[in-house]
PDB file of C-alpha atoms in Angstrom:
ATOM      1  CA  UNK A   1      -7.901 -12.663  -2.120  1.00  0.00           C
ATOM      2  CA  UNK A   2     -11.275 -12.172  -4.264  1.00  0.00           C
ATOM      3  CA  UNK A   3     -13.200  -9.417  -3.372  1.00  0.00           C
ATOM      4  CA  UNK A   4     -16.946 -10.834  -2.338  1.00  0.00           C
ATOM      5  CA  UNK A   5     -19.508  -8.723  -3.194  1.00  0.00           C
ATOM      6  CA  UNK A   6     -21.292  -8.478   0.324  1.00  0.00           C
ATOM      7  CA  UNK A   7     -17.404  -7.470   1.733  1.00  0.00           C
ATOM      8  CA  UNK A   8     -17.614  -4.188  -0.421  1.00  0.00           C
ATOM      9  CA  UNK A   9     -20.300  -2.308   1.886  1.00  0.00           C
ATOM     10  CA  UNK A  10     -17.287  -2.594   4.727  1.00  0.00           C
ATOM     11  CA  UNK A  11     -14.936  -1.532   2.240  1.00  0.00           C
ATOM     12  CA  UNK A  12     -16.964   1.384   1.186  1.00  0.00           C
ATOM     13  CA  UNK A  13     -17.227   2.252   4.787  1.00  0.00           C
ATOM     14  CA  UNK A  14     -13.617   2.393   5.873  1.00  0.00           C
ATOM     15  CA  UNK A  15     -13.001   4.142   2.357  1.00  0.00           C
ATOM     16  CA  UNK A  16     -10.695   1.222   1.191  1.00  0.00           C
ATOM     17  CA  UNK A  17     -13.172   0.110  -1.641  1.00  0.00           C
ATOM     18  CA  UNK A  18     -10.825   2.275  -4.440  1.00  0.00           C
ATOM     19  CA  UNK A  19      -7.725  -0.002  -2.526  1.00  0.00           C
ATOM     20  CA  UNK A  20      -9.362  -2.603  -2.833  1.00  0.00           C
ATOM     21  CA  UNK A  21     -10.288  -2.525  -6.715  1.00  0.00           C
ATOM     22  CA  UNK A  22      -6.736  -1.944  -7.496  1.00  0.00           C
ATOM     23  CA  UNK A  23      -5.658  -5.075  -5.378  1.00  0.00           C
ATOM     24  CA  UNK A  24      -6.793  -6.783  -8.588  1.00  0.00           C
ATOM     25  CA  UNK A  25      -5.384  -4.872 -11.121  1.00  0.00           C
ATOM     26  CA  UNK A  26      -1.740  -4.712  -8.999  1.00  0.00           C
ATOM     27  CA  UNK A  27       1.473  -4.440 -11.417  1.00  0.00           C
ATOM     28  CA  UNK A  28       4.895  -5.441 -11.248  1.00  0.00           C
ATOM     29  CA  UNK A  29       7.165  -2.759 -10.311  1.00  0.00           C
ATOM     30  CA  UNK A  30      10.422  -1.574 -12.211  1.00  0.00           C
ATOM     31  CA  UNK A  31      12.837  -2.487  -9.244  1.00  0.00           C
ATOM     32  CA  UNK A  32      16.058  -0.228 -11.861  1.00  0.00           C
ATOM     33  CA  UNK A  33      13.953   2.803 -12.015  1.00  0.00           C
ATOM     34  CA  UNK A  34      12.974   2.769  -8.397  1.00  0.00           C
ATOM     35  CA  UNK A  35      16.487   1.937  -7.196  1.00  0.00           C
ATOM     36  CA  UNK A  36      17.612   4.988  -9.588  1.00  0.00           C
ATOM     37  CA  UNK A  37      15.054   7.503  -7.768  1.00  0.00           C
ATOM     38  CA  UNK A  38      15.886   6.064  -4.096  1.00  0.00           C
ATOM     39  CA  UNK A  39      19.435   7.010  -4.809  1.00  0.00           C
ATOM     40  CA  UNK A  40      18.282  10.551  -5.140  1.00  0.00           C
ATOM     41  CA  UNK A  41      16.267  10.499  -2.016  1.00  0.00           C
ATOM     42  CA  UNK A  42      17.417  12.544   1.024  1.00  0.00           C
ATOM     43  CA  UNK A  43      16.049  11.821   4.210  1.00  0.00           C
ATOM     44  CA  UNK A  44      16.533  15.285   5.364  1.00  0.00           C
ATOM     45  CA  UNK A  45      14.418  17.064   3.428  1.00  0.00           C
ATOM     46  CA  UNK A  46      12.149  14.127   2.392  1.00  0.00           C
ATOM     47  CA  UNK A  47      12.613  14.936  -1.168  1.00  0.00           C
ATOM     48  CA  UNK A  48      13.788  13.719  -4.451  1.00  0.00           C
ATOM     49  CA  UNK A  49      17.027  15.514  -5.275  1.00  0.00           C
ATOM     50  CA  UNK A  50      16.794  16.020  -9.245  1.00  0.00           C
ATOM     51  CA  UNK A  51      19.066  18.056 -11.857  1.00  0.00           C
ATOM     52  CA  UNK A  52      16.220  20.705 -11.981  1.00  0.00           C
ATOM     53  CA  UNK A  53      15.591  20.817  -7.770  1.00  0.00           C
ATOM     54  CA  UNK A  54      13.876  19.167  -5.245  1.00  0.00           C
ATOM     55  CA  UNK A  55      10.325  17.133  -5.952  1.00  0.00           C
ATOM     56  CA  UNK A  56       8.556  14.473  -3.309  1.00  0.00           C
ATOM     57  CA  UNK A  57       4.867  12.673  -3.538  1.00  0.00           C
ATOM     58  CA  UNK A  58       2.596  14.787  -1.606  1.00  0.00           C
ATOM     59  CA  UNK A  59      -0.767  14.208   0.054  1.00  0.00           C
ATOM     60  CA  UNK A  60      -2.653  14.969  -3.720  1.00  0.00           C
ATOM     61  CA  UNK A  61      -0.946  12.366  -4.760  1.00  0.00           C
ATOM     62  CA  UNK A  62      -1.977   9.467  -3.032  1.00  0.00           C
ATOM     63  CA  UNK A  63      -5.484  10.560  -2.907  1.00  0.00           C
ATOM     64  CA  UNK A  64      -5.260  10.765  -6.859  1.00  0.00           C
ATOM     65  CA  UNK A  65      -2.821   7.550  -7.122  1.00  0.00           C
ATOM     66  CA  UNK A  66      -4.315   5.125  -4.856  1.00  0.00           C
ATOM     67  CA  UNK A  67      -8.010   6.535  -3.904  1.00  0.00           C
ATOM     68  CA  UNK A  68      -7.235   7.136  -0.409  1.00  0.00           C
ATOM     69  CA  UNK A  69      -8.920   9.772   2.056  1.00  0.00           C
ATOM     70  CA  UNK A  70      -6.752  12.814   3.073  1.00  0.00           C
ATOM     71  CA  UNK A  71      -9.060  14.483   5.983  1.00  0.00           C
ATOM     72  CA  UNK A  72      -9.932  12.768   8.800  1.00  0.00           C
ATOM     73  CA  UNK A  73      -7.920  11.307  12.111  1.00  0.00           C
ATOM     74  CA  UNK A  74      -4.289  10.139  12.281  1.00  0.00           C
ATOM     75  CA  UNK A  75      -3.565   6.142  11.839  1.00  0.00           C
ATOM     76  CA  UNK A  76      -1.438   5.431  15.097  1.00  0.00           C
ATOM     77  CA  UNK A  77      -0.007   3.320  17.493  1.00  0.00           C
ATOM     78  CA  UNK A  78       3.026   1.321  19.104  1.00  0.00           C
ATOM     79  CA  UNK A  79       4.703  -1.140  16.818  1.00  0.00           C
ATOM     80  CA  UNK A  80       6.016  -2.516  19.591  1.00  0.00           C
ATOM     81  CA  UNK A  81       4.827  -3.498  22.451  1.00  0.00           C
ATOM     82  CA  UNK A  82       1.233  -2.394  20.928  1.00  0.00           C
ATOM     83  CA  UNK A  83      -0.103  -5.667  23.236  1.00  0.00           C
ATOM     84  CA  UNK A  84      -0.090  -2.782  26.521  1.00  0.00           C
ATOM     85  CA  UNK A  85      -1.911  -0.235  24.657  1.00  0.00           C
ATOM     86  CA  UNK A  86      -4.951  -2.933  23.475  1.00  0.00           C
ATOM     87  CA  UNK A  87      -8.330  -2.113  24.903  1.00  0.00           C
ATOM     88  CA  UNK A  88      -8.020  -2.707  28.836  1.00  0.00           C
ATOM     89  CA  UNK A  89      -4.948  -4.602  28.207  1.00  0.00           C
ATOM     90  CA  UNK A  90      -6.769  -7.040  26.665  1.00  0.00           C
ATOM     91  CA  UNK A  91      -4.228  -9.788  25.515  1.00  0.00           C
ATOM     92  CA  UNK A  92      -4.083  -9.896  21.462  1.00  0.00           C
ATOM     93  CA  UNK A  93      -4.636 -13.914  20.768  1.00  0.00           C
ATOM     94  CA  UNK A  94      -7.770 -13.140  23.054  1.00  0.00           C
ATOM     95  CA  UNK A  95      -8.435 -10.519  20.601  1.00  0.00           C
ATOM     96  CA  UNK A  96      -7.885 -12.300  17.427  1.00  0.00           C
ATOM     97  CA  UNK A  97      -9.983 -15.500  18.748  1.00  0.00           C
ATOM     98  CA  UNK A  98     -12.979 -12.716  19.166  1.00  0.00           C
ATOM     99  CA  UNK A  99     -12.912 -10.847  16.055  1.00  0.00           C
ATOM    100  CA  UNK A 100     -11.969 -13.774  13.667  1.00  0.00           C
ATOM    101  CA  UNK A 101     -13.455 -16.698  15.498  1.00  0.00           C
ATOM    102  CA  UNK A 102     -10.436 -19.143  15.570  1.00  0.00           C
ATOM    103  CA  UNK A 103      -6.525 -19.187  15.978  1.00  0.00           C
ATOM    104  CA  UNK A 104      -3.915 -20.189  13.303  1.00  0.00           C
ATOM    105  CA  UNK A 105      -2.029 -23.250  14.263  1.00  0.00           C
ATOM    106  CA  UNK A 106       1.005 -22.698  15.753  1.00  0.00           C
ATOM    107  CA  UNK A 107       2.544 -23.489  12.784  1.00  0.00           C
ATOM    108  CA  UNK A 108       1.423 -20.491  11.022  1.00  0.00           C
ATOM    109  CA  UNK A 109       2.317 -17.754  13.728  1.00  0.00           C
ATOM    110  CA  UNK A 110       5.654 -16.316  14.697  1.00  0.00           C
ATOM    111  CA  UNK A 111       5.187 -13.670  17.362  1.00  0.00           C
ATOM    112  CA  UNK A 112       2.741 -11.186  16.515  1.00  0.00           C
ATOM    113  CA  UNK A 113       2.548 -12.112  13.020  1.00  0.00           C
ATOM    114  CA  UNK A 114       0.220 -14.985  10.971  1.00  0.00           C
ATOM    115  CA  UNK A 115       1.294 -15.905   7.467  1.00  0.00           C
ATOM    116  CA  UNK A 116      -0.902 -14.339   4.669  1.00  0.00           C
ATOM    117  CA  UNK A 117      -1.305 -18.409   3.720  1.00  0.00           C
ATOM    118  CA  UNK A 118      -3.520 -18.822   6.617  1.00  0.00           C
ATOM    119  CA  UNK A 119      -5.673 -16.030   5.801  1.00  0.00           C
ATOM    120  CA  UNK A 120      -5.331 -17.001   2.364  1.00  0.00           C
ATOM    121  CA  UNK A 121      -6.622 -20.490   2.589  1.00  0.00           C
ATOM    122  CA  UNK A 122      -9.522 -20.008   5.659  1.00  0.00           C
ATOM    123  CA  UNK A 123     -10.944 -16.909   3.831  1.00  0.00           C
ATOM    124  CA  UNK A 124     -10.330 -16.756   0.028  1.00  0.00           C
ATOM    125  CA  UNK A 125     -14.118 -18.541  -0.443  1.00  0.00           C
ATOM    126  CA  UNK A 126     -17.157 -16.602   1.266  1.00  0.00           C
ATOM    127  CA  UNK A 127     -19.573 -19.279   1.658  1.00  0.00           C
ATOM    128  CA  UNK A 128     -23.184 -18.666  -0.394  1.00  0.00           C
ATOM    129  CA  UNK A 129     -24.768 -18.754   2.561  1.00  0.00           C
ATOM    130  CA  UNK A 130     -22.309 -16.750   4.945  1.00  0.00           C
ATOM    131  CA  UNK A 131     -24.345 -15.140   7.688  1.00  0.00           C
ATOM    132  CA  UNK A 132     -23.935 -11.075   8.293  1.00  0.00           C
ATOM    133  CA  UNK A 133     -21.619 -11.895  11.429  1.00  0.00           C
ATOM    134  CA  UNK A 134     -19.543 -14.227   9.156  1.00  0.00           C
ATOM    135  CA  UNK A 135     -19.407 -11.948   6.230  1.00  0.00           C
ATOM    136  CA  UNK A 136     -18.470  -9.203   8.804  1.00  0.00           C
ATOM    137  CA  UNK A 137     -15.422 -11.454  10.134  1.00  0.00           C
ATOM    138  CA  UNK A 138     -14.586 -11.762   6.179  1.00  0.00           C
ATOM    139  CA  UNK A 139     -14.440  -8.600   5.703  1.00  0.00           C
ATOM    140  CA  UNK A 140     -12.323  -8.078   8.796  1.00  0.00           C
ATOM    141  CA  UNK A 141      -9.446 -10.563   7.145  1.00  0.00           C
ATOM    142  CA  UNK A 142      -9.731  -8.777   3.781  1.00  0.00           C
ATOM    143  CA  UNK A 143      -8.999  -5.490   5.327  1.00  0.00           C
ATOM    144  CA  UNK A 144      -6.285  -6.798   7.316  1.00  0.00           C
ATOM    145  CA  UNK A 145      -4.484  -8.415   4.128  1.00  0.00           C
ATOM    146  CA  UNK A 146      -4.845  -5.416   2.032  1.00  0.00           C
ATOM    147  CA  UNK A 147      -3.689  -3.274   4.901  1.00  0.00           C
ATOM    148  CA  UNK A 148      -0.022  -5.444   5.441  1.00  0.00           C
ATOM    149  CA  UNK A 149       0.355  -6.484   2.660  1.00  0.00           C
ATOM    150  CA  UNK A 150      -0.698  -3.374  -0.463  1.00  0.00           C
ATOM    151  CA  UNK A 151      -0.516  -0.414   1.599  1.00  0.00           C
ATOM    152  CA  UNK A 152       2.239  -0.767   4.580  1.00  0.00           C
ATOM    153  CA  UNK A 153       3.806  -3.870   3.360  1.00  0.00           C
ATOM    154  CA  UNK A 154       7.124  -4.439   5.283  1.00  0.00           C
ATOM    155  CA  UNK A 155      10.246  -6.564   4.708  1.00  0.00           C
ATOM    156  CA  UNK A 156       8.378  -9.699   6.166  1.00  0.00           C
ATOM    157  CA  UNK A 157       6.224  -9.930   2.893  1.00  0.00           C
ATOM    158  CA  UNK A 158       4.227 -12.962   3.955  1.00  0.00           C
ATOM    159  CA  UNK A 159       3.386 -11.900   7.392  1.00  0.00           C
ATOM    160  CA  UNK A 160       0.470 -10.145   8.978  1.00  0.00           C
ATOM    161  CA  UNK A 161       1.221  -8.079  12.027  1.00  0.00           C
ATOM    162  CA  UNK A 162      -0.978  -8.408  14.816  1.00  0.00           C
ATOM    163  CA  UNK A 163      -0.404  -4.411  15.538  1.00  0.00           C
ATOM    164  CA  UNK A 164      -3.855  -3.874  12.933  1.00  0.00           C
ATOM    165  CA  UNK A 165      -6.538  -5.308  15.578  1.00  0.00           C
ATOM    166  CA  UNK A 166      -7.803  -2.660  17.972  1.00  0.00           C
ATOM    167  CA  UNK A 167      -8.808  -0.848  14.033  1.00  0.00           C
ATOM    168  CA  UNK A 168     -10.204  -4.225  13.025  1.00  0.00           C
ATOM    169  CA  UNK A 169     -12.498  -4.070  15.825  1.00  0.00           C
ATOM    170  CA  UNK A 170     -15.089  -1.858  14.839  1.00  0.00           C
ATOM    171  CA  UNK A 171     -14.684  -1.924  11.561  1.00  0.00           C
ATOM    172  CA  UNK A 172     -17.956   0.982  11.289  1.00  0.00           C
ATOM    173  CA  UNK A 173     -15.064   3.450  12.514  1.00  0.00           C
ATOM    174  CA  UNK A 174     -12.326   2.620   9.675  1.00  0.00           C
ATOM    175  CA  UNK A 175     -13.531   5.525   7.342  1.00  0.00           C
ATOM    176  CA  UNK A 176     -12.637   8.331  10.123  1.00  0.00           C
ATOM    177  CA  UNK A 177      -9.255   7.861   9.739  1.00  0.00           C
ATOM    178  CA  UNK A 178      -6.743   9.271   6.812  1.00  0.00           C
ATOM    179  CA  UNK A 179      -4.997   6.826   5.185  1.00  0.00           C
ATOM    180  CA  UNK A 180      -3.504   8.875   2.699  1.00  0.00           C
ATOM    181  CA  UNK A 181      -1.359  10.360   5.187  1.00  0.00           C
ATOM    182  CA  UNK A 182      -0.656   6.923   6.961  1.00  0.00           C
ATOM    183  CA  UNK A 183       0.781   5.529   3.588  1.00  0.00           C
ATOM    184  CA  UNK A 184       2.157   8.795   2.775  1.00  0.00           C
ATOM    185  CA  UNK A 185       4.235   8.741   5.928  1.00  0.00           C
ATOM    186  CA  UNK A 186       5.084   5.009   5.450  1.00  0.00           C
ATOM    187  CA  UNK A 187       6.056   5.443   1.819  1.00  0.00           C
ATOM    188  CA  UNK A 188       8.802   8.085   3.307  1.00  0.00           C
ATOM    189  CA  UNK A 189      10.002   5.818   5.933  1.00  0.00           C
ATOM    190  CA  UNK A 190      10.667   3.439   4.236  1.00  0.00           C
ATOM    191  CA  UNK A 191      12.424   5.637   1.392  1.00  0.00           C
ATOM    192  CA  UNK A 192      14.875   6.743   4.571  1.00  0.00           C
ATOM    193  CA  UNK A 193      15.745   3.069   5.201  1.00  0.00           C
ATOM    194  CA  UNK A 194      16.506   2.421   1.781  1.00  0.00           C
ATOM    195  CA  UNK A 195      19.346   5.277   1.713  1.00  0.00           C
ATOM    196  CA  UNK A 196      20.951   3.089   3.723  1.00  0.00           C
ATOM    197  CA  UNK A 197      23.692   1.076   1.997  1.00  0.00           C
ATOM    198  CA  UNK A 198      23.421  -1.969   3.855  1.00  0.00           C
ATOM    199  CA  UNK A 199      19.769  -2.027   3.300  1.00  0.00           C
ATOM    200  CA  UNK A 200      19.534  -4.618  -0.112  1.00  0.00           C
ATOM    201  CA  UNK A 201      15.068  -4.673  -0.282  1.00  0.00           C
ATOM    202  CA  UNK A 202      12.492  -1.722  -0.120  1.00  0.00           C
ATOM    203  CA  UNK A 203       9.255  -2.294   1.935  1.00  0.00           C
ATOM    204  CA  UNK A 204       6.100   0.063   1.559  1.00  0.00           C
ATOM    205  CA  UNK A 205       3.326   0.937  -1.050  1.00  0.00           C
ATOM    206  CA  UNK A 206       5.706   0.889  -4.318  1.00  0.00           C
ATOM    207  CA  UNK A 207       2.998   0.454  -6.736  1.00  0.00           C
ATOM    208  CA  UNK A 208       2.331   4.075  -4.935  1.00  0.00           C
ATOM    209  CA  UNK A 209       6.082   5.347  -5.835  1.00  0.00           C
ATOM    210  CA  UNK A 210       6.070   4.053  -9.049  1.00  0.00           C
ATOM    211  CA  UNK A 211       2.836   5.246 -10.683  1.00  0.00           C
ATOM    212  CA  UNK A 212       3.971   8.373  -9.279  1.00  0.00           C
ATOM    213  CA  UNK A 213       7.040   8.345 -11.611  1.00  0.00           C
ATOM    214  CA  UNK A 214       5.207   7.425 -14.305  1.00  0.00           C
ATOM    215  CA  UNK A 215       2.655  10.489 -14.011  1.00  0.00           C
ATOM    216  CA  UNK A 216       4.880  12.614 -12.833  1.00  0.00           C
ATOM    217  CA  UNK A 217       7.781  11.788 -15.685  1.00  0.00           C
ATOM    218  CA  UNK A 218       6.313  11.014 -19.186  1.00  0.00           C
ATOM    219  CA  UNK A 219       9.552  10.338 -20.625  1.00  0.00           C
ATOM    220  CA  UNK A 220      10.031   7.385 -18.190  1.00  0.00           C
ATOM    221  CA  UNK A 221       6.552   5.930 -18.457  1.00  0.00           C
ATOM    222  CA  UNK A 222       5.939   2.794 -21.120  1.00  0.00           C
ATOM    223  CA  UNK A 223       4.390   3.365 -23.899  1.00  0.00           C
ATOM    224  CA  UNK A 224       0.483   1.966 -24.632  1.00  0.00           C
ATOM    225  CA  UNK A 225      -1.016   2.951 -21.456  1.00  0.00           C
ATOM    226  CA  UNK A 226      -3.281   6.103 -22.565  1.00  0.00           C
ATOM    227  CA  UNK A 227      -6.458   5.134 -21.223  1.00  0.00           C
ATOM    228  CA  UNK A 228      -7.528   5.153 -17.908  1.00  0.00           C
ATOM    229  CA  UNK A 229      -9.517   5.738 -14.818  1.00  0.00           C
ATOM    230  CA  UNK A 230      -9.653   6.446 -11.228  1.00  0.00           C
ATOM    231  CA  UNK A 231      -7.543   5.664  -9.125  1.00  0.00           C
ATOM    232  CA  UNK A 232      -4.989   6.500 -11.467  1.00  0.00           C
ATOM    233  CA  UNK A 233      -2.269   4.019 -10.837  1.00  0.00           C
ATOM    234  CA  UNK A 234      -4.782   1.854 -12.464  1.00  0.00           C
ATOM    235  CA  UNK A 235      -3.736   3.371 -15.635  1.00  0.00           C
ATOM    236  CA  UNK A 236      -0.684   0.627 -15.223  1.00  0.00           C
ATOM    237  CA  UNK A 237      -2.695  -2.702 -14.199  1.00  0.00           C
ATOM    238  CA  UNK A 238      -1.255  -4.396 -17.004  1.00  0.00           C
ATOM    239  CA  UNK A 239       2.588  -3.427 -16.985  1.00  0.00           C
ATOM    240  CA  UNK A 240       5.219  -6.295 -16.581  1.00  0.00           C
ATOM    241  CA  UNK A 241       8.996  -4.916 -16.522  1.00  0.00           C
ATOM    242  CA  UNK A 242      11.779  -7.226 -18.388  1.00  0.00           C
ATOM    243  CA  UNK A 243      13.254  -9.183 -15.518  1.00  0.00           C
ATOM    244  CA  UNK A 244      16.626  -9.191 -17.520  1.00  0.00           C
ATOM    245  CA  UNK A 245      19.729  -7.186 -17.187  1.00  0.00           C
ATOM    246  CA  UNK A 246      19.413  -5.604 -14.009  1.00  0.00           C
ATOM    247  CA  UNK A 247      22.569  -3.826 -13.406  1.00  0.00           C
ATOM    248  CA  UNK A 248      22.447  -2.459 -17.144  1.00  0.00           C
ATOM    249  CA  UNK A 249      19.055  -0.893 -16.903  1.00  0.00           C
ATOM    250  CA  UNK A 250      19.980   0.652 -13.471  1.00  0.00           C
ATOM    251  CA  UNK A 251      22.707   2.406 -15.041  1.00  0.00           C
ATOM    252  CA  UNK A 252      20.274   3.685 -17.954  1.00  0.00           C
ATOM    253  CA  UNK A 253      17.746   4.846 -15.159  1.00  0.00           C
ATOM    254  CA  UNK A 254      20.690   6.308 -13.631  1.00  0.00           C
ATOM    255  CA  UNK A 255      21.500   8.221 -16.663  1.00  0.00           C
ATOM    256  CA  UNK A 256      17.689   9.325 -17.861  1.00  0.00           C
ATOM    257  CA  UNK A 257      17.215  10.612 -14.712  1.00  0.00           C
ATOM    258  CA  UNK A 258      20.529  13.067 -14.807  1.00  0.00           C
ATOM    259  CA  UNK A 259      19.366  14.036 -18.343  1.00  0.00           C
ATOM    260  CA  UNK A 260      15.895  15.464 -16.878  1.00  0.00           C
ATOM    261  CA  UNK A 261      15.172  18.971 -17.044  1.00  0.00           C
ATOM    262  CA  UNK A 262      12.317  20.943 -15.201  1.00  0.00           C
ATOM    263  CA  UNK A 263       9.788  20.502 -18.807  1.00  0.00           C
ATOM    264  CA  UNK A 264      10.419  17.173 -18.463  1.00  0.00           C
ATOM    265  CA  UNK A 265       7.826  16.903 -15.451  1.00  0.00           C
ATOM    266  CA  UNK A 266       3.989  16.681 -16.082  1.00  0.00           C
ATOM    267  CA  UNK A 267       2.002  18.432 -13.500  1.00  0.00           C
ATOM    268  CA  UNK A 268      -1.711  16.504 -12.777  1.00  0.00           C
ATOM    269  CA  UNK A 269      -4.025  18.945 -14.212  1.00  0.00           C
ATOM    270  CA  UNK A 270      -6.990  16.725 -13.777  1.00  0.00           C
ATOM    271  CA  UNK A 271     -10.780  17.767 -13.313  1.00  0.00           C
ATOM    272  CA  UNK A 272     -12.190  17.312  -9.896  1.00  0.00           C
ATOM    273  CA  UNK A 273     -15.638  16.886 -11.594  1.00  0.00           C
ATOM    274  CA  UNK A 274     -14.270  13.988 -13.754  1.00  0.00           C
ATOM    275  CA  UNK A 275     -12.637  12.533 -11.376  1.00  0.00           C
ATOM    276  CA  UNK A 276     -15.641  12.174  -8.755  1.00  0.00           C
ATOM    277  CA  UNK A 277     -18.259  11.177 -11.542  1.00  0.00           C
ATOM    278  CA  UNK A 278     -15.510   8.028 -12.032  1.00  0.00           C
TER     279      UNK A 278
END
């Protein structure tokens, strides 16, 4: 969805606005090289188990990666059942009808969920002459996009899960809350599931995982990508993976990652300073 100038105040507010900046610059992901690092995951210790020892993203990481804020409250809630814990039990179509002034048809809604098409088609185009209260119920179905589907995408992938509402609602209160740790926490839940061998697709912020690897490990990165900014997994807006030989290039991600040796890891030395004048 295009990002409307008169949306980015809201996204400023609820600290999203770095998000949401990278929402246009989103890259493929290496689907090998992540499969190769999930292997080594442990759900345990919540770490990477490596030749050298033990690594994991942390909290820096994120912030640094995606732009997200580390202080402020915990993102909670039920993800089921979430309709009893609603603002005096109010019911959640009630809800929705309130905060984004119509339902989908029923044609677009399976339980709690609404297809991103919906959204996609009733609020791609802000009209010129959108009122505040319009541009604020805009704003409302931009956040709620980038929310399922960039930072805690799940294995729906073209769903949008009700459970985001009672946040939606004031949308003045979205910057007290730290969604570093949110996606941080996400990110390693969904790494758990996909130890699982009967689990065949990873949900969650990969573009997160991925830069990570490619910071993190300079001998895995592609080459041509030496400039960049902030956040810093816009450093890879432009990389597109082959799509060929799948099984082959697991197996040499396989084997690059048992040749890697403790100098082999690049450790984000990166000026604060810099970084905040960006």
């Amino acid at each position: 969805m295009p990002l409307h100038d008169r949306i980015i105040p809201y996204l400023e507010t609820a600290e999203l606005y770095h998000l949401a900046r990278l929402n246009s610059q989103w890259f493929w992901v290496d689907e090998p090289l992540l499969s190769a690092f999930i292997e080594r995951w442990r759900p345990e210790t919540h770490t990477f188990h490596m030749p050298f020892g033990e690594c994991s993203i942390t909290l820096q990481d994120v912030a640094y990666q995606l732009g997200l804020p580390i202080d402020g409250e915990p993102v909670s809630g039920c993800l089921t059942e979430f309709e009893n814990f609603m603002e005096h039990g109010r019911p959640a179509w009630v809800w929705f009808r309130e905060l984004f002034g119509e339902l989908p048809p029923q044609s677009k809604v399976k339980q709690m969920t609404v297809c991103y098409t919906w959204f996609h088609e009733r609020f791609r185009v802000l009209p010129a002459d959108a009122s505040d209260e319009t541009v604020r119920v805009y704003a409302r179905a931009y956040i709620l996009m980038l929310l399922s589907s960039q930072l805690f995408a799940d294995k729906n992938a073209n769903r949008v899960h009700l459970r985001w509402l009672p946040y939606l609602a004031s949308l003045d209160d979205l910057g007290r809350y730290s969604w570093a740790s949110a996606a941080l926490a996400w990110l390693y839940r969904c790494l758990c599931r996909g130890t699982n061998r009967n689990v065949v697709n990873l949900a969650g912020p990969l573009q997160l995982l991925q830069s990570w690897i490619f910071w993190r490990f300079p001998t895995l990165r592609p080459s041509g990508f030496d400039r960049f900014g902030f956040p810093l997994a816009s450093r890879w807006a432009t990389f597109m993976p082959r799509n060929d030989g799948g099984a082959q290039r697991l197996a040499s991600a396989r084997l690059l990652l048992d040749r890697l040796r403790v100098h082999d890891v690049s450790y984000l030395d990166i000026d604060l300073t810099c970084i905040g004048l960006c």
